[in-house]
Amino acid sequence: DDFLKVSKKNTKGLPGKIKLLGQFSIAALAAFWISYNTADPLSTALAFPFFKNYLLDLGWFFIPFAMFVMVGASNSVNLTDGLDGLAIVPVMIAAASFALITYLIGNIQFAEYLQVHYVAGSGELTIFLGALVGAGLGFLWYNAPPAMVFMGDTGSLALGGALGAVSVVTKHELVLAIIGGLFVLETLSVIIQVGSFKLTGKRVFRMAPLHHHFEKKGWQEATIVIRFWIIAVILALVGLATLKLR
């Protein structure tokens, strides 16, 4: 997609349907692999935050659910990447939060103490997530306003997909919706905007995604970015609190 945009010098890139088809295809392969390589009873289960040792067996529905999580996370980060530094810091915050989660649930003693499900081998993801945070810091050096480097779809879709995949592996999909709540809000603003315009011909926001709404209201770009970072930190703390509040 980014290659087409650069080579043809326009913003069209791949058609949306083709892009989504590719995303769902990759997500389907990942979902099957995760389910096959996860021991029962976690292989097709959904865990709920704030509840001790409660699992909902999704059965065959686990595959489409996991696909939805990964594709949704991928595109939500992509939608958030609209201002200099806006997306990468919340991604790093989410990755750091999940680095802690993967370390804890990958250690049987910590998992038993916190009364969360032990996921064998998930501690290895801590290294991956730490590397993601480190790479994000290096990228932020050049993406800080005024940005000299942009992640494009190649970066935002991959980062979101990585967070989604980690949440599926660790059975913390619902916690991702809390920790990555900023991305959820940005996505919901687009869904609400499009739905409202199609149904009533009226727009709820001045512009979507949400950060553009505040731009239209006259907020400075730096103000929007920093306040959204603050929201991301608060939501990450709430998400991490679910480990103990059970």
CSV table of C-alpha atoms in Angstrom, one decimal:
chain,number,residue,atom,x,y,z
A,1,ASP,CA,0.0,0.0,0.0
A,2,ASP,CA,2.7,2.5,1.0
A,3,PHE,CA,4.8,1.4,-2.0
A,4,LEU,CA,1.9,2.2,-4.4
A,5,LYS,CA,1.4,5.6,-2.7
A,6,VAL,CA,5.1,6.5,-3.1
A,7,SER,CA,5.6,5.1,-6.6
A,8,LYS,CA,2.5,6.5,-8.1
A,9,LYS,CA,2.7,9.7,-6.0
A,10,ASN,CA,-0.9,9.7,-4.8
A,11,THR,CA,-2.8,8.7,-1.7
A,12,LYS,CA,-4.9,5.9,-3.1
A,13,GLY,CA,-2.7,2.9,-2.5
A,14,LEU,CA,-4.4,-0.5,-2.3
A,15,PRO,CA,-8.2,-0.5,-2.5
A,16,GLY,CA,-9.7,-0.8,1.0
A,17,LYS,CA,-11.4,-4.2,0.3
A,18,ILE,CA,-8.1,-5.7,-1.0
A,19,LYS,CA,-6.3,-4.4,2.1
A,20,LEU,CA,-8.9,-5.9,4.4
A,21,LEU,CA,-8.9,-9.2,2.6
A,22,GLY,CA,-5.1,-9.4,3.1
A,23,GLN,CA,-5.4,-8.5,6.8
A,24,PHE,CA,-8.1,-11.1,7.5
A,25,SER,CA,-6.2,-13.8,5.6
A,26,ILE,CA,-3.1,-13.2,7.7
A,27,ALA,CA,-5.2,-13.0,10.9
A,28,ALA,CA,-6.9,-16.3,10.0
A,29,LEU,CA,-3.6,-18.1,9.7
A,30,ALA,CA,-2.4,-16.5,13.0
A,31,ALA,CA,-5.6,-17.4,14.8
A,32,PHE,CA,-5.5,-21.1,13.7
A,33,TRP,CA,-1.8,-21.3,14.7
A,34,ILE,CA,-2.4,-19.7,18.1
A,35,SER,CA,-5.4,-22.1,18.8
A,36,TYR,CA,-3.4,-25.1,17.6
A,37,ASN,CA,-0.4,-24.3,19.7
A,38,THR,CA,-2.2,-23.3,22.9
A,39,ALA,CA,-2.9,-26.0,25.5
A,40,ASP,CA,-6.5,-26.7,26.6
A,41,PRO,CA,-8.6,-25.3,28.2
A,42,LEU,CA,-7.1,-22.0,26.9
A,43,SER,CA,-6.9,-22.9,23.2
A,44,THR,CA,-10.4,-21.5,22.4
A,45,ALA,CA,-11.2,-19.6,25.6
A,46,LEU,CA,-11.9,-16.0,26.4
A,47,ALA,CA,-10.8,-14.7,29.8
A,48,PHE,CA,-12.6,-11.9,31.6
A,49,PRO,CA,-10.8,-9.2,33.6
A,50,PHE,CA,-11.9,-8.7,37.2
A,51,PHE,CA,-13.1,-12.4,37.5
A,52,LYS,CA,-11.0,-15.1,39.1
A,53,ASN,CA,-10.2,-18.1,36.9
A,54,TYR,CA,-13.3,-17.6,34.7
A,55,LEU,CA,-13.1,-18.8,31.1
A,56,LEU,CA,-15.7,-18.7,28.4
A,57,ASP,CA,-15.1,-21.4,25.8
A,58,LEU,CA,-15.8,-19.8,22.4
A,59,GLY,CA,-15.4,-23.1,20.5
A,60,TRP,CA,-15.3,-22.6,16.8
A,61,PHE,CA,-16.2,-18.9,17.3
A,62,PHE,CA,-12.7,-18.3,18.7
A,63,ILE,CA,-11.2,-18.1,15.2
A,64,PRO,CA,-13.4,-15.3,13.9
A,65,PHE,CA,-13.1,-13.5,17.3
A,66,ALA,CA,-9.3,-13.7,17.2
A,67,MET,CA,-9.4,-12.4,13.6
A,68,PHE,CA,-11.6,-9.5,14.6
A,69,VAL,CA,-9.3,-8.6,17.5
A,70,MET,CA,-6.1,-8.6,15.4
A,71,VAL,CA,-7.6,-6.8,12.4
A,72,GLY,CA,-9.4,-4.4,14.6
A,73,ALA,CA,-6.3,-3.6,16.6
A,74,SER,CA,-4.3,-3.1,13.4
A,75,ASN,CA,-6.7,-0.7,11.9
A,76,SER,CA,-7.4,1.2,15.1
A,77,VAL,CA,-3.7,2.1,15.4
A,78,ASN,CA,-3.7,3.1,11.7
A,79,LEU,CA,-6.7,5.5,12.3
A,80,THR,CA,-4.9,7.0,15.3
A,81,ASP,CA,-1.8,7.8,13.3
A,82,GLY,CA,-2.9,11.2,12.2
A,83,LEU,CA,-0.7,13.6,14.1
A,84,ASP,CA,3.1,13.7,14.8
A,85,GLY,CA,3.8,11.4,17.7
A,86,LEU,CA,0.2,10.6,18.4
A,87,ALA,CA,0.2,6.9,17.7
A,88,ILE,CA,3.6,5.7,18.6
A,89,VAL,CA,3.6,6.7,22.3
A,90,PRO,CA,0.2,5.0,23.1
A,91,VAL,CA,1.6,2.0,21.2
A,92,MET,CA,4.7,2.0,23.4
A,93,ILE,CA,2.6,2.4,26.5
A,94,ALA,CA,0.4,-0.6,25.5
A,95,ALA,CA,3.5,-2.6,24.6
A,96,ALA,CA,5.1,-1.9,27.9
A,97,SER,CA,1.9,-2.8,29.7
A,98,PHE,CA,1.7,-6.1,27.9
A,99,ALA,CA,5.4,-6.7,28.5
A,100,LEU,CA,4.6,-6.7,32.2
A,101,ILE,CA,1.5,-8.9,31.7
A,102,THR,CA,3.3,-11.5,29.6
A,103,TYR,CA,6.1,-11.7,32.2
A,104,LEU,CA,3.6,-12.2,35.1
A,105,ILE,CA,1.3,-14.8,33.4
A,106,GLY,CA,4.3,-16.6,32.0
A,107,ASN,CA,5.5,-17.3,35.5
A,108,ILE,CA,3.4,-19.9,37.3
A,109,GLN,CA,4.1,-18.5,40.8
A,110,PHE,CA,3.1,-14.9,39.8
A,111,ALA,CA,0.1,-16.2,37.9
A,112,GLU,CA,-1.1,-18.2,40.9
A,113,TYR,CA,-0.6,-15.3,43.2
A,114,LEU,CA,-2.5,-12.9,41.0
A,115,GLN,CA,-5.2,-15.6,40.2
A,116,VAL,CA,-4.8,-15.2,36.5
A,117,HIS,CA,-4.4,-18.0,34.0
A,118,TYR,CA,-0.9,-19.2,33.5
A,119,VAL,CA,0.1,-19.2,29.8
A,120,ALA,CA,3.2,-21.3,29.2
A,121,GLY,CA,5.9,-19.6,27.2
A,122,SER,CA,4.2,-16.2,27.2
A,123,GLY,CA,7.2,-14.8,29.1
A,124,GLU,CA,9.1,-15.0,25.8
A,125,LEU,CA,6.9,-12.3,24.5
A,126,THR,CA,8.3,-9.9,27.1
A,127,ILE,CA,11.5,-9.7,25.0
A,128,PHE,CA,9.5,-9.0,21.8
A,129,LEU,CA,7.5,-6.3,23.5
A,130,GLY,CA,10.5,-4.7,25.1
A,131,ALA,CA,12.1,-4.6,21.7
A,132,LEU,CA,9.0,-2.9,20.3
A,133,VAL,CA,9.2,-0.3,23.0
A,134,GLY,CA,12.8,0.3,22.2
A,135,ALA,CA,12.2,0.6,18.5
A,136,GLY,CA,9.3,3.0,19.3
A,137,LEU,CA,11.6,5.3,21.2
A,138,GLY,CA,14.1,5.4,18.3
A,139,PHE,CA,11.2,6.1,16.0
A,140,LEU,CA,9.8,8.8,18.3
A,141,TRP,CA,13.1,10.7,18.1
A,142,TYR,CA,12.4,11.5,14.5
A,143,ASN,CA,8.6,11.4,14.7
A,144,ALA,CA,8.3,14.0,17.4
A,145,PRO,CA,6.7,17.3,16.2
A,146,PRO,CA,7.7,18.5,13.6
A,147,ALA,CA,8.1,14.9,12.3
A,148,MET,CA,10.9,14.0,10.0
A,149,VAL,CA,9.9,10.4,9.6
A,150,PHE,CA,6.4,8.8,9.4
A,151,MET,CA,5.4,5.2,10.0
A,152,GLY,CA,2.8,5.0,7.3
A,153,ASP,CA,0.4,2.0,6.9
A,154,THR,CA,3.4,-0.3,7.0
A,155,GLY,CA,4.2,0.7,10.6
A,156,SER,CA,0.8,1.4,12.0
A,157,LEU,CA,-0.9,-1.7,10.7
A,158,ALA,CA,2.0,-3.9,11.8
A,159,LEU,CA,2.2,-2.4,15.3
A,160,GLY,CA,-1.6,-2.7,15.9
A,161,GLY,CA,-1.6,-6.2,14.6
A,162,ALA,CA,1.3,-7.2,16.9
A,163,LEU,CA,-0.6,-5.8,19.9
A,164,GLY,CA,-3.7,-7.7,18.8
A,165,ALA,CA,-1.8,-11.0,18.3
A,166,VAL,CA,-0.1,-10.7,21.7
A,167,SER,CA,-3.5,-10.1,23.4
A,168,VAL,CA,-4.9,-13.2,21.7
A,169,VAL,CA,-1.9,-15.4,22.7
A,170,THR,CA,-2.1,-14.2,26.3
A,171,LYS,CA,-5.9,-14.4,26.5
A,172,HIS,CA,-6.1,-10.7,27.4
A,173,GLU,CA,-8.1,-9.5,24.5
A,174,LEU,CA,-10.6,-7.6,26.7
A,175,VAL,CA,-7.7,-6.0,28.6
A,176,LEU,CA,-6.3,-4.8,25.3
A,177,ALA,CA,-9.6,-2.9,24.8
A,178,ILE,CA,-8.9,-1.1,28.1
A,179,ILE,CA,-5.2,-0.5,27.8
A,180,GLY,CA,-5.6,0.4,24.1
A,181,GLY,CA,-8.8,2.3,24.9
A,182,LEU,CA,-7.5,5.4,23.1
A,183,PHE,CA,-7.4,3.4,19.8
A,184,VAL,CA,-10.9,2.2,20.6
A,185,LEU,CA,-12.2,5.7,21.0
A,186,GLU,CA,-10.6,6.8,17.7
A,187,THR,CA,-12.2,3.9,15.9
A,188,LEU,CA,-15.6,4.4,17.5
A,189,SER,CA,-15.5,8.1,16.4
A,190,VAL,CA,-15.1,7.0,12.8
A,191,ILE,CA,-17.9,4.3,13.1
A,192,ILE,CA,-20.3,6.8,14.7
A,193,GLN,CA,-19.5,9.5,12.2
A,194,VAL,CA,-20.0,7.3,9.2
A,195,GLY,CA,-23.1,5.6,10.6
A,196,SER,CA,-24.7,8.9,11.6
A,197,PHE,CA,-24.1,10.5,8.2
A,198,LYS,CA,-25.5,7.5,6.3
A,199,LEU,CA,-28.6,7.3,8.5
A,200,THR,CA,-29.4,11.0,9.2
A,201,GLY,CA,-27.2,13.0,6.8
A,202,LYS,CA,-25.7,14.7,9.9
A,203,ARG,CA,-22.2,14.4,11.4
A,204,VAL,CA,-21.7,14.0,15.1
A,205,PHE,CA,-18.1,15.2,15.1
A,206,ARG,CA,-16.6,18.1,13.1
A,207,MET,CA,-14.2,15.6,11.6
A,208,ALA,CA,-13.2,12.0,12.3
A,209,PRO,CA,-11.1,10.3,13.7
A,210,LEU,CA,-11.5,12.1,17.0
A,211,HIS,CA,-8.1,13.9,17.0
A,212,HIS,CA,-9.2,15.8,13.9
A,213,HIS,CA,-12.4,16.9,15.7
A,214,PHE,CA,-10.3,18.7,18.3
A,215,GLU,CA,-8.1,20.2,15.6
A,216,LYS,CA,-11.3,21.7,14.0
A,217,LYS,CA,-12.2,23.1,17.4
A,218,GLY,CA,-9.0,25.0,17.4
A,219,TRP,CA,-6.8,22.9,19.7
A,220,GLN,CA,-3.1,23.1,19.0
A,221,GLU,CA,-1.6,19.9,17.7
A,222,ALA,CA,0.8,19.6,20.6
A,223,THR,CA,-2.1,20.0,23.1
A,224,ILE,CA,-4.1,17.2,21.4
A,225,VAL,CA,-1.1,14.8,21.3
A,226,ILE,CA,0.0,15.3,24.9
A,227,ARG,CA,-3.6,15.0,26.2
A,228,PHE,CA,-4.1,11.9,24.3
A,229,TRP,CA,-0.9,10.5,25.7
A,230,ILE,CA,-2.2,11.2,29.2
A,231,ILE,CA,-5.4,9.4,28.4
A,232,ALA,CA,-3.3,6.4,27.2
A,233,VAL,CA,-1.4,6.3,30.4
A,234,ILE,CA,-4.5,6.4,32.5
A,235,LEU,CA,-6.2,3.6,30.5
A,236,ALA,CA,-3.0,1.5,30.7
A,237,LEU,CA,-3.0,1.9,34.5
A,238,VAL,CA,-6.7,0.8,34.6
A,239,GLY,CA,-5.9,-2.2,32.4
A,240,LEU,CA,-2.9,-3.2,34.6
A,241,ALA,CA,-5.1,-2.9,37.7
A,242,THR,CA,-7.3,-5.8,36.4
A,243,LEU,CA,-4.4,-8.1,37.2
A,244,LYS,CA,-5.0,-7.5,41.0
A,245,LEU,CA,-8.6,-6.4,41.2
A,246,ARG,CA,-10.2,-9.9,41.1
